[in-house]
mmCIF file of C-alpha atoms and ligand atoms in Angstrom:
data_model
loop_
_atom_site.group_PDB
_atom_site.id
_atom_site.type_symbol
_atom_site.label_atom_id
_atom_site.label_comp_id
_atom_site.label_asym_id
_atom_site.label_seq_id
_atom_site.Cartn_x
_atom_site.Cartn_y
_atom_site.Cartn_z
ATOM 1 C CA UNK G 1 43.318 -78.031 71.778
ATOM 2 C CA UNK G 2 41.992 -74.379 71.454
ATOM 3 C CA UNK G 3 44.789 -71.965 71.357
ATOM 4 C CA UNK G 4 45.209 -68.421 72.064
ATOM 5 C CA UNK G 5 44.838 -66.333 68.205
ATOM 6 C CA UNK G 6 43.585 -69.361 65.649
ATOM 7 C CA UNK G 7 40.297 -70.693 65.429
ATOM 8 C CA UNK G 8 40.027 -74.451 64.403
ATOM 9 C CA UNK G 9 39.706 -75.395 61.394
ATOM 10 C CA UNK G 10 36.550 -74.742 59.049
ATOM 11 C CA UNK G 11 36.764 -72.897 55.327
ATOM 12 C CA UNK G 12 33.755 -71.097 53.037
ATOM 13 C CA UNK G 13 33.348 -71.260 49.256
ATOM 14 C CA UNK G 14 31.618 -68.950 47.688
ATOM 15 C CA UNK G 15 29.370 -69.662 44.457
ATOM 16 C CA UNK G 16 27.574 -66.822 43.249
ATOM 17 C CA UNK G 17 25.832 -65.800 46.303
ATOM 18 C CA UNK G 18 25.566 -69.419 47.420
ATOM 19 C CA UNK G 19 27.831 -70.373 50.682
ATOM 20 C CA UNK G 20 29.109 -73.637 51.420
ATOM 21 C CA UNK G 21 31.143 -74.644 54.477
ATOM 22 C CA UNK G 22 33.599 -77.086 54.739
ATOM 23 C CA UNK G 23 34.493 -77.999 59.058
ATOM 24 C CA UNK G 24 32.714 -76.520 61.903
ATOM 25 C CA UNK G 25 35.964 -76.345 64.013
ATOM 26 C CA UNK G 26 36.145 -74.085 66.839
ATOM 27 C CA UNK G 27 34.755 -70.675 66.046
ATOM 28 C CA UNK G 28 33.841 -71.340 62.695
ATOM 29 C CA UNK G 29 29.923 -69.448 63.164
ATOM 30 C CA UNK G 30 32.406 -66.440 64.398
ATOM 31 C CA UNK G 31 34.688 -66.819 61.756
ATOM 32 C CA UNK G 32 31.833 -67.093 59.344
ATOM 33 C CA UNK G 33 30.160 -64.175 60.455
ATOM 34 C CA UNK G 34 33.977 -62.159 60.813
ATOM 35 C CA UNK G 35 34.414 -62.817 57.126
ATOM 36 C CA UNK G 36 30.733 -60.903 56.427
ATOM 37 C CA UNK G 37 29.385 -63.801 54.916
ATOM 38 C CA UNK G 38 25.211 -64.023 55.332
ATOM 39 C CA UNK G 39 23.800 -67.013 57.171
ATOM 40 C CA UNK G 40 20.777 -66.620 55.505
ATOM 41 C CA UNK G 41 22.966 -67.687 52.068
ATOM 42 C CA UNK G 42 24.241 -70.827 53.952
ATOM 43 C CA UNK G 43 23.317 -73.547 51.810
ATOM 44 C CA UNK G 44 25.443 -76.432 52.999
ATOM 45 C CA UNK G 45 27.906 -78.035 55.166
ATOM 46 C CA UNK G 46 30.379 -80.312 54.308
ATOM 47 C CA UNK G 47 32.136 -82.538 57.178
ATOM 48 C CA UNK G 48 35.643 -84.079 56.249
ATOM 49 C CA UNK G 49 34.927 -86.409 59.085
ATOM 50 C CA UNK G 50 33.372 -86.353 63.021
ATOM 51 C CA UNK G 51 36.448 -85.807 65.225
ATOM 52 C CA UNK G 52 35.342 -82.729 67.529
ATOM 53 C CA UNK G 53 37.836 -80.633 66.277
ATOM 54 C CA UNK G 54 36.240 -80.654 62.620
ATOM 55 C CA UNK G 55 32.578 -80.589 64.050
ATOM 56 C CA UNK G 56 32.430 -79.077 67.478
ATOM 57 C CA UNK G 57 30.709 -76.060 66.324
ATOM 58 C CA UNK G 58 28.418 -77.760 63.737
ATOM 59 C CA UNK G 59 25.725 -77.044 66.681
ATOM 60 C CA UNK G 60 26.295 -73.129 66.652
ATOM 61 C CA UNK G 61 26.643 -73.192 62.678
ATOM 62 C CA UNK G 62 23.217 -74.367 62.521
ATOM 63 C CA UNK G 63 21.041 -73.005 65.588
ATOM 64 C CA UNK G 64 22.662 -69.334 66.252
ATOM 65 C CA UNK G 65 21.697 -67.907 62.760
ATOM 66 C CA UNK G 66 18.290 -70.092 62.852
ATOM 67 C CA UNK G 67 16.347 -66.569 63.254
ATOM 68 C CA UNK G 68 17.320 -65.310 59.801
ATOM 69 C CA UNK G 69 16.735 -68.395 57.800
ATOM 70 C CA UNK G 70 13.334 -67.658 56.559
ATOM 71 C CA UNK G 71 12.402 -65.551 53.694
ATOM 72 C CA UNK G 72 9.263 -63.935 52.086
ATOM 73 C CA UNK G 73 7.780 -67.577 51.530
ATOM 74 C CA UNK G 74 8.588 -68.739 55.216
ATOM 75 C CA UNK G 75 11.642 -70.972 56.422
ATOM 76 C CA UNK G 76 14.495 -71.253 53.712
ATOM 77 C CA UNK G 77 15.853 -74.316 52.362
ATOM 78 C CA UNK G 78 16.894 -76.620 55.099
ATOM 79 C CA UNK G 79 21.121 -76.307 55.343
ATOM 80 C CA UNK G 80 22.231 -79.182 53.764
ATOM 81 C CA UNK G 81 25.061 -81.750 55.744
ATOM 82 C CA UNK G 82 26.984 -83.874 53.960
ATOM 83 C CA UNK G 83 29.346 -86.284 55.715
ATOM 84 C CA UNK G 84 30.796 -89.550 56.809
ATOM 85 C CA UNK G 85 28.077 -92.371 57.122
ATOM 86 C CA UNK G 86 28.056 -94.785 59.829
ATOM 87 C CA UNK G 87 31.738 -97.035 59.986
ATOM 88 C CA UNK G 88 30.994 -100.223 58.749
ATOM 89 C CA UNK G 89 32.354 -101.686 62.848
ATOM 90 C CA UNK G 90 33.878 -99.913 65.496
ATOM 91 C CA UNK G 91 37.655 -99.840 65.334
ATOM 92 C CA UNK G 92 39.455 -101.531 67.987
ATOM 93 C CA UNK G 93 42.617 -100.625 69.570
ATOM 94 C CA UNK G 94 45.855 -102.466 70.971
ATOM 95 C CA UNK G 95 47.493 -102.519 74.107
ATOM 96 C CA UNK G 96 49.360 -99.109 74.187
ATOM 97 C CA UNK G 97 46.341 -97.100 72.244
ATOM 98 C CA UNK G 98 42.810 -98.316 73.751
ATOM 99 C CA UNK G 99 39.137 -97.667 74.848
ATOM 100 C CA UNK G 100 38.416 -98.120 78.340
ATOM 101 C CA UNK G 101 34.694 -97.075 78.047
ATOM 102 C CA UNK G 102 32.704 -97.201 75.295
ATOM 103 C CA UNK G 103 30.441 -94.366 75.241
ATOM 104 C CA UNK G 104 27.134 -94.946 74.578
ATOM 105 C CA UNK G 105 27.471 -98.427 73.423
ATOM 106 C CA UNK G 106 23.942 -98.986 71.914
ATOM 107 C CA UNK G 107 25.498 -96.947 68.719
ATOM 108 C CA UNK G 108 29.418 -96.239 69.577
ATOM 109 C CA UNK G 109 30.181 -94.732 65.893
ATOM 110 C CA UNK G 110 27.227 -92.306 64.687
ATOM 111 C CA UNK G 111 27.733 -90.782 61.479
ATOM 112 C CA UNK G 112 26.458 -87.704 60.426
ATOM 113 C CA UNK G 113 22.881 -87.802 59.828
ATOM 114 C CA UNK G 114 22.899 -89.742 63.403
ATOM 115 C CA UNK G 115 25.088 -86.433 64.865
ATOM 116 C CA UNK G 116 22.388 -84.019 63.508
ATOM 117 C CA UNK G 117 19.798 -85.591 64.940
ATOM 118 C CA UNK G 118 21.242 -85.862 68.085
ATOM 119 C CA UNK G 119 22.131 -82.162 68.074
ATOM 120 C CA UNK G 120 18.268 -81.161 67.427
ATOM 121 C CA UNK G 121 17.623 -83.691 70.293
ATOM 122 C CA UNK G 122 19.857 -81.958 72.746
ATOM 123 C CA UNK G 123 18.607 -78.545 71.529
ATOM 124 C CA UNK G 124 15.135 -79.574 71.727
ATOM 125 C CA UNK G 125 14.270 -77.330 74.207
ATOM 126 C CA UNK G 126 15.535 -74.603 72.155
ATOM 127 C CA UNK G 127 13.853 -75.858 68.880
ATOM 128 C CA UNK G 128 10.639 -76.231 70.783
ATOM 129 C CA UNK G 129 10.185 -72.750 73.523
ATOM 130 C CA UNK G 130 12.077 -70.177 71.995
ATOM 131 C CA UNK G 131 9.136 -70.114 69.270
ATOM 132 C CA UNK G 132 6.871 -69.096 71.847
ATOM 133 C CA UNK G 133 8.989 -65.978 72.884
ATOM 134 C CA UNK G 134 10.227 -64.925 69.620
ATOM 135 C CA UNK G 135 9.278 -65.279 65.556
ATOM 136 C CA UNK G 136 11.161 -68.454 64.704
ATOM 137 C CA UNK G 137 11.212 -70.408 61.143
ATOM 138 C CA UNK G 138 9.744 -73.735 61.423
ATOM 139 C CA UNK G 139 12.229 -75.650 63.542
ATOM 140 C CA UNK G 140 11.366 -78.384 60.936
ATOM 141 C CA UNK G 141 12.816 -76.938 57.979
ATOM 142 C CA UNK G 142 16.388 -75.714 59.421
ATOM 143 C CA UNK G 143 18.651 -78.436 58.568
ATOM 144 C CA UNK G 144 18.931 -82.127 56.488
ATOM 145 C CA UNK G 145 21.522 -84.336 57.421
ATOM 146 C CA UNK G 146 23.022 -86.499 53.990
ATOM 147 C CA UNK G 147 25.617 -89.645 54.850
ATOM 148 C CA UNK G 148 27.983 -89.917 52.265
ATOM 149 C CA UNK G 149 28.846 -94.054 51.424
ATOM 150 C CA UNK G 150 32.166 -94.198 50.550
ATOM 151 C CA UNK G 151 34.191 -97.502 50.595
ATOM 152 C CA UNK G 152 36.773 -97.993 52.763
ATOM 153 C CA UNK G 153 39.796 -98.112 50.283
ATOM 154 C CA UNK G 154 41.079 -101.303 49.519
ATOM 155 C CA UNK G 155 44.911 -101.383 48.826
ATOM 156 C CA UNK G 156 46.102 -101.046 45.182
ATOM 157 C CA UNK G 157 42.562 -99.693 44.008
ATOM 158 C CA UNK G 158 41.909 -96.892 42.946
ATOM 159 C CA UNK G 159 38.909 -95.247 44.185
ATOM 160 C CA UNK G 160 36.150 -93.701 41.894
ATOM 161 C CA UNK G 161 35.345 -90.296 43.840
ATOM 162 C CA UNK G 162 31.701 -90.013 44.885
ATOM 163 C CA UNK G 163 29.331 -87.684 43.420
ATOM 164 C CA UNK G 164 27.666 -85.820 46.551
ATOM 165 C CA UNK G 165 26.371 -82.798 44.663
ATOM 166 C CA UNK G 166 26.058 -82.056 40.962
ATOM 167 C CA UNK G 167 23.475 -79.212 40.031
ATOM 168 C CA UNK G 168 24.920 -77.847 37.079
ATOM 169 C CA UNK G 169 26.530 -74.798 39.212
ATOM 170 C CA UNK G 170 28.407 -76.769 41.611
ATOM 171 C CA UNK G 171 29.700 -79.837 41.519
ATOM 172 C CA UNK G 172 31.234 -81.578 44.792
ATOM 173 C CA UNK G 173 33.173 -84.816 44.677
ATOM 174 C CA UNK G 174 34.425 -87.183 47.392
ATOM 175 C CA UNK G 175 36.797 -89.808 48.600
ATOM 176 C CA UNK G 176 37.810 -91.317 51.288
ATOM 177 C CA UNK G 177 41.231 -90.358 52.746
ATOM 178 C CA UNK G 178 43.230 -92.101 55.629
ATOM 179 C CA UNK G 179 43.495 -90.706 58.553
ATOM 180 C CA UNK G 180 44.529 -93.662 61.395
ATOM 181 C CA UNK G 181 40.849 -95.389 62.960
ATOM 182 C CA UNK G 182 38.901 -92.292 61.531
ATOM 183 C CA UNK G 183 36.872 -94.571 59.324
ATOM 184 C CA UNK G 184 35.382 -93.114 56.871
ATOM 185 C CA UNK G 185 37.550 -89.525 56.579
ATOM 186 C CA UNK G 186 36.809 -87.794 53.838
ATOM 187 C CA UNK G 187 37.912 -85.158 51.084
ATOM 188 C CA UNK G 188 36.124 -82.648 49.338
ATOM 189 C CA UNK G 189 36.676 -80.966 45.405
ATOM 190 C CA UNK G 190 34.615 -78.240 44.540
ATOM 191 C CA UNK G 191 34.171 -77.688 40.617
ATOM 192 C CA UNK G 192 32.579 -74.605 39.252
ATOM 193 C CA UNK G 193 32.788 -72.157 36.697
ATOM 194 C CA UNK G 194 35.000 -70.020 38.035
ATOM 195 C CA UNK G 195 37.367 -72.476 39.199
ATOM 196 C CA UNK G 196 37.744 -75.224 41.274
ATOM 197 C CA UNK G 197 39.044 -75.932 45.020
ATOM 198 C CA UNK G 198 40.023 -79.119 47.082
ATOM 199 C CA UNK G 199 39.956 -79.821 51.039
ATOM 200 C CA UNK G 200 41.941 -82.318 52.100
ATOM 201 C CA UNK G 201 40.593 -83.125 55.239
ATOM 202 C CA UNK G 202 42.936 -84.925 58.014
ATOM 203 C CA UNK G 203 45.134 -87.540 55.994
ATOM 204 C CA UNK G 204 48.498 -88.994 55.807
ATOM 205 C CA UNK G 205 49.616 -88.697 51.798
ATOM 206 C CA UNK G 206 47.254 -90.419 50.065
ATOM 207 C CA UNK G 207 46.860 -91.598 45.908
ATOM 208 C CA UNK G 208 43.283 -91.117 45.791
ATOM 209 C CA UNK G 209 43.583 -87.362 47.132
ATOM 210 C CA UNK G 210 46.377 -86.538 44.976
ATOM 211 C CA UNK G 211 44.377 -88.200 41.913
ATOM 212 C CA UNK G 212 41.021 -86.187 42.959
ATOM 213 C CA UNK G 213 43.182 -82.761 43.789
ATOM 214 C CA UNK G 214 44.469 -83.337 39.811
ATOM 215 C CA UNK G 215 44.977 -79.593 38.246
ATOM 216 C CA UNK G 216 42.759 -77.978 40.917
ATOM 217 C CA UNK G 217 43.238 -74.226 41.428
ATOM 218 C CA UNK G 218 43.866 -74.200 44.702
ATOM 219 C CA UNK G 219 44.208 -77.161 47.410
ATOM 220 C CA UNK G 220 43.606 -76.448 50.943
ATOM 221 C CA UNK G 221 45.710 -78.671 52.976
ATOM 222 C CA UNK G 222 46.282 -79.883 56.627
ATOM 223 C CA UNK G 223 49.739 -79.444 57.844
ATOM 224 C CA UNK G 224 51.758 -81.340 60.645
ATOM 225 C CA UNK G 225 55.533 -80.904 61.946
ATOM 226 C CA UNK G 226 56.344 -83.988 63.557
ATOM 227 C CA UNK G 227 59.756 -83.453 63.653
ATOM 228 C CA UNK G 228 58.182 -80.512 66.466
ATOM 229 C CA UNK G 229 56.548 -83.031 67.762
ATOM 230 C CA UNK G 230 59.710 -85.307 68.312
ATOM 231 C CA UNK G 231 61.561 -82.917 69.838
ATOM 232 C CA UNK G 232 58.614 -82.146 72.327
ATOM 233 C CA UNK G 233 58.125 -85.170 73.736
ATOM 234 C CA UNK G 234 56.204 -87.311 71.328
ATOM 235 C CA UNK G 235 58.595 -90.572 70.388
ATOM 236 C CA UNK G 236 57.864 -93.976 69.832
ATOM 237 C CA UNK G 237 54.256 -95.031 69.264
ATOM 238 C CA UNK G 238 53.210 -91.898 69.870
ATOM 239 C CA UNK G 239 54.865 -90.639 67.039
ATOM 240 C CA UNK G 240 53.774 -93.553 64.796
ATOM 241 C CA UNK G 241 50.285 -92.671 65.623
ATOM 242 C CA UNK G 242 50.334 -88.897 64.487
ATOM 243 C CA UNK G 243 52.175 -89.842 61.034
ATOM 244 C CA UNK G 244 49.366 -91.943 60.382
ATOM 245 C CA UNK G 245 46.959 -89.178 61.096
ATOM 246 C CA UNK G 246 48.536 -86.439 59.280
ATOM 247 C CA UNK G 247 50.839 -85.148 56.758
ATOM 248 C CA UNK G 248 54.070 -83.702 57.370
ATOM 249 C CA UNK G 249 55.607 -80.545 56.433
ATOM 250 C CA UNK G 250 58.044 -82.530 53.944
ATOM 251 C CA UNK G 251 55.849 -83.679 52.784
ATOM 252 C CA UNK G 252 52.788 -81.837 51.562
ATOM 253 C CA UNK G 253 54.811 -79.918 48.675
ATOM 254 C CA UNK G 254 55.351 -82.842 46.817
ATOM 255 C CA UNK G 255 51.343 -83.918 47.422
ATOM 256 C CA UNK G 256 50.478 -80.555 45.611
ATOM 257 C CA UNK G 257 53.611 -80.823 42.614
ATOM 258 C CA UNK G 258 51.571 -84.499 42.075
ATOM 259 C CA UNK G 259 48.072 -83.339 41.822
ATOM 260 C CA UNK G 260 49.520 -80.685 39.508
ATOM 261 C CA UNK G 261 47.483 -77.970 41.345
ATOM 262 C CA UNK G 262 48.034 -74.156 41.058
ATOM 263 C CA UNK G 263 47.968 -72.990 44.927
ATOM 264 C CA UNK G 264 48.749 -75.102 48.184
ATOM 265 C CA UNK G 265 47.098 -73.207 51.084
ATOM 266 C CA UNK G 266 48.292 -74.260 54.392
ATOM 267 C CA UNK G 267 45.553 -74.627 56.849
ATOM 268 C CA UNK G 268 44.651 -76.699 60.132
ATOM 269 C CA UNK G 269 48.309 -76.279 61.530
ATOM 270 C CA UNK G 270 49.993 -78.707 64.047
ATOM 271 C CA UNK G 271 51.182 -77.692 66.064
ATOM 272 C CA UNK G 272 48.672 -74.815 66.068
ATOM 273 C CA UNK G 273 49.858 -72.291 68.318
ATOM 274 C CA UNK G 274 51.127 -69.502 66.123
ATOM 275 C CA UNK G 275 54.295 -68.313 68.103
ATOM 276 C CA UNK G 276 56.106 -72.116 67.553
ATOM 277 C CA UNK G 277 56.250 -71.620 63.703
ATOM 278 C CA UNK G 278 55.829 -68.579 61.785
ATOM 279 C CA UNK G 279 53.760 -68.584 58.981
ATOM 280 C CA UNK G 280 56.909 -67.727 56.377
ATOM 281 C CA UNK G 281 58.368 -70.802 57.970
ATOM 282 C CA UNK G 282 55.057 -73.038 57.221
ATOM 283 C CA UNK G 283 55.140 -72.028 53.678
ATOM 284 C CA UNK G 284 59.058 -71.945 53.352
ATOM 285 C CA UNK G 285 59.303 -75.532 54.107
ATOM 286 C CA UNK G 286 55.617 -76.436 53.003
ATOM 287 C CA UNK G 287 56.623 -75.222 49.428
ATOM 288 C CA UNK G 288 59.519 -77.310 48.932
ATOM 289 C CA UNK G 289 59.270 -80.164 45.860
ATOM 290 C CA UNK G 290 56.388 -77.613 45.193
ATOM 291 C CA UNK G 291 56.552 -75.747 41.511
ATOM 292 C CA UNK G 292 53.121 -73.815 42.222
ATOM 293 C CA UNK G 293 52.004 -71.222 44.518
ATOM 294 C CA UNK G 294 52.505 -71.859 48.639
ATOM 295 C CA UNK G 295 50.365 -69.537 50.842
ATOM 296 C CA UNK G 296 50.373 -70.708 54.580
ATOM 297 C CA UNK G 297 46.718 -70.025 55.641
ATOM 298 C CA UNK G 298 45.585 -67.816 58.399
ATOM 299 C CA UNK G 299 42.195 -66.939 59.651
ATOM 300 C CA UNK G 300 40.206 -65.160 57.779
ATOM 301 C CA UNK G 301 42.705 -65.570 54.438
ATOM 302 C CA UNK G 302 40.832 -65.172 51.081
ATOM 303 C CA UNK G 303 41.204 -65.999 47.303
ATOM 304 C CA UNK G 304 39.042 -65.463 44.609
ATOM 305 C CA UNK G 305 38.511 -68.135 41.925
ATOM 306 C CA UNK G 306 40.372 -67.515 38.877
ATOM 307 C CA UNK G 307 37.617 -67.079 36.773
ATOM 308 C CA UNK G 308 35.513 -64.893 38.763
ATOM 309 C CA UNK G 309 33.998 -62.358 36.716
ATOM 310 C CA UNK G 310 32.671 -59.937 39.330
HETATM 311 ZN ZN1 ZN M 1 41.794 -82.484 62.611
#
């Protein structure tokens, strides 16, 4: 749900002058733009996985800054996005949690490359008039879409992390995560010279996480309160459904002291709304099991690597 005075969730890293963004949640072209980054640097976008609150704004992200993306040789590099493929099937539900309609059934679980191209479909008009009116870069070169394959984890394996970039600068590594039906979620580690950074994504506590998050500098992590949530109404199965969509409070501290990272920065809050917790309370209890740094994130929060030179 939007609330009043946090946008959704959506994070930049910066690499040399080279911007990568990680969730288009709910203001996240704002947000990008509040934090005086340059959309004409935007080089790619990395989707943890295609609930709405994680890609809602994936459409802004790519066709509000489309004017600028074009250089002395014409249109820049298309904006890469990386994210989930296609689920393997559609999950089902049971009694208490189900689907009365499936929405359009002829392909009920697009992944990404399938939500790009739908978005330059539904733009079309855009894409294809405002050229007319006004100097546009070739709607052709603004974005490519990349599905990331990664196997749905099988129990007591270990997964190898998938390489989705590697250029010698940057180096971006996946796996998959669990986060209830959302089949594939996924998380992200960065790896560069100046340090390296993990996104967790939406997941409950997970091995293969906490294996790829190992000695990071800083891991970026979703928080949940359930216990909140108890005492606001959610029991039962409802309950049981949001503790196997997130991680709790208790536990997230002990997440970080196992991947042996340097930072835990609290981000994508639930509950969101900033005057049921206080962010010294988020880190207070966050931070416990936790030997390293606990920063409770807010918007427009910013670190610099470690080994950042300039
Ligand atoms: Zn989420």
């Amino acid at each position: 749900m939007p609330v009043a005075g946090r946008a959704g969730i959506s994070s930049a890293l910066i690499v040399n002058d080279r911007v990568f963004v990680i969730d288009c949640g709910r203001g996240s072209p704002s947000a990008f733009a509040n934090a005086g980054l340059d959309f004409s640097r935007l080089e790619g976008v990395f989707l943890t996985h295609l609930h709405a609150d994680h890609a809602g704004d994936l459409a802004g992200m790519l066709l509000y800054p489309w004017g600028v993306r074009v250089g002395d040789n014409g249109p820049l590099a298309p904006i890469r996005v990386y994210g989930p493929s296609r689920p393997e099937a559609l999950p089902a539900g049971d009694a208490v949690f189900c689907r009365e309609t499936t929405i359009h059934p002829e392909l009920p679980a697009p992944g990404t490359t399938d939500l790009v191209d739908n978005i330059l479909a539904g733009y079309a008009y855009h894409l294809n008039v405002m050229p007319l009116d006004a100097r546009m870069p070739d709607a052709g070169a603004l974005v490519r879409a990349i599905d990331i394959n990664v196997r749905a984890r099988t129990d007591g394996i270990t997964q190898v992390p998938v390489i989705v970039v590697d250029d010698g600068v940057v180096k971006v590594t996946a796996v998959a995560v669990t986060h209830g039906r959302a089949v594939p979620a996924l998380a992200y580690r960065f790896d560069t010279a100046d340090g390296s950074v993990v996104f967790s994504g939406d997941t409950t506590v997970n091995d293969d996480l906490i294996a790829l998050a190992q000695g990071a500098d800083i891991l970026v992590h979703q928080v949940a309160d359930l216990g909140y949530l108890e005492r606001h109404g959610i029991t039962g199965a409802a309950l049981e459904r949001m503790a196997a969509l997130h991680t709790d409070v208790t536990q997230v501290g002990s997440v970080a002291e196992r991947a042996r990272v340097h930072e835990l920065i609290l981000s994508h809050y639930l509950p969101a709304e900033r005057d049921t917790i206080t962010d010294a309370e988020w880190a207070q209890r966050a931070g416990q099991g936790f030997s390293g740094k606990t920063t409770a994130g807010s918007d427009g929060l910013r670190r610099a690597l470690p080994r950042v030179t300039s």
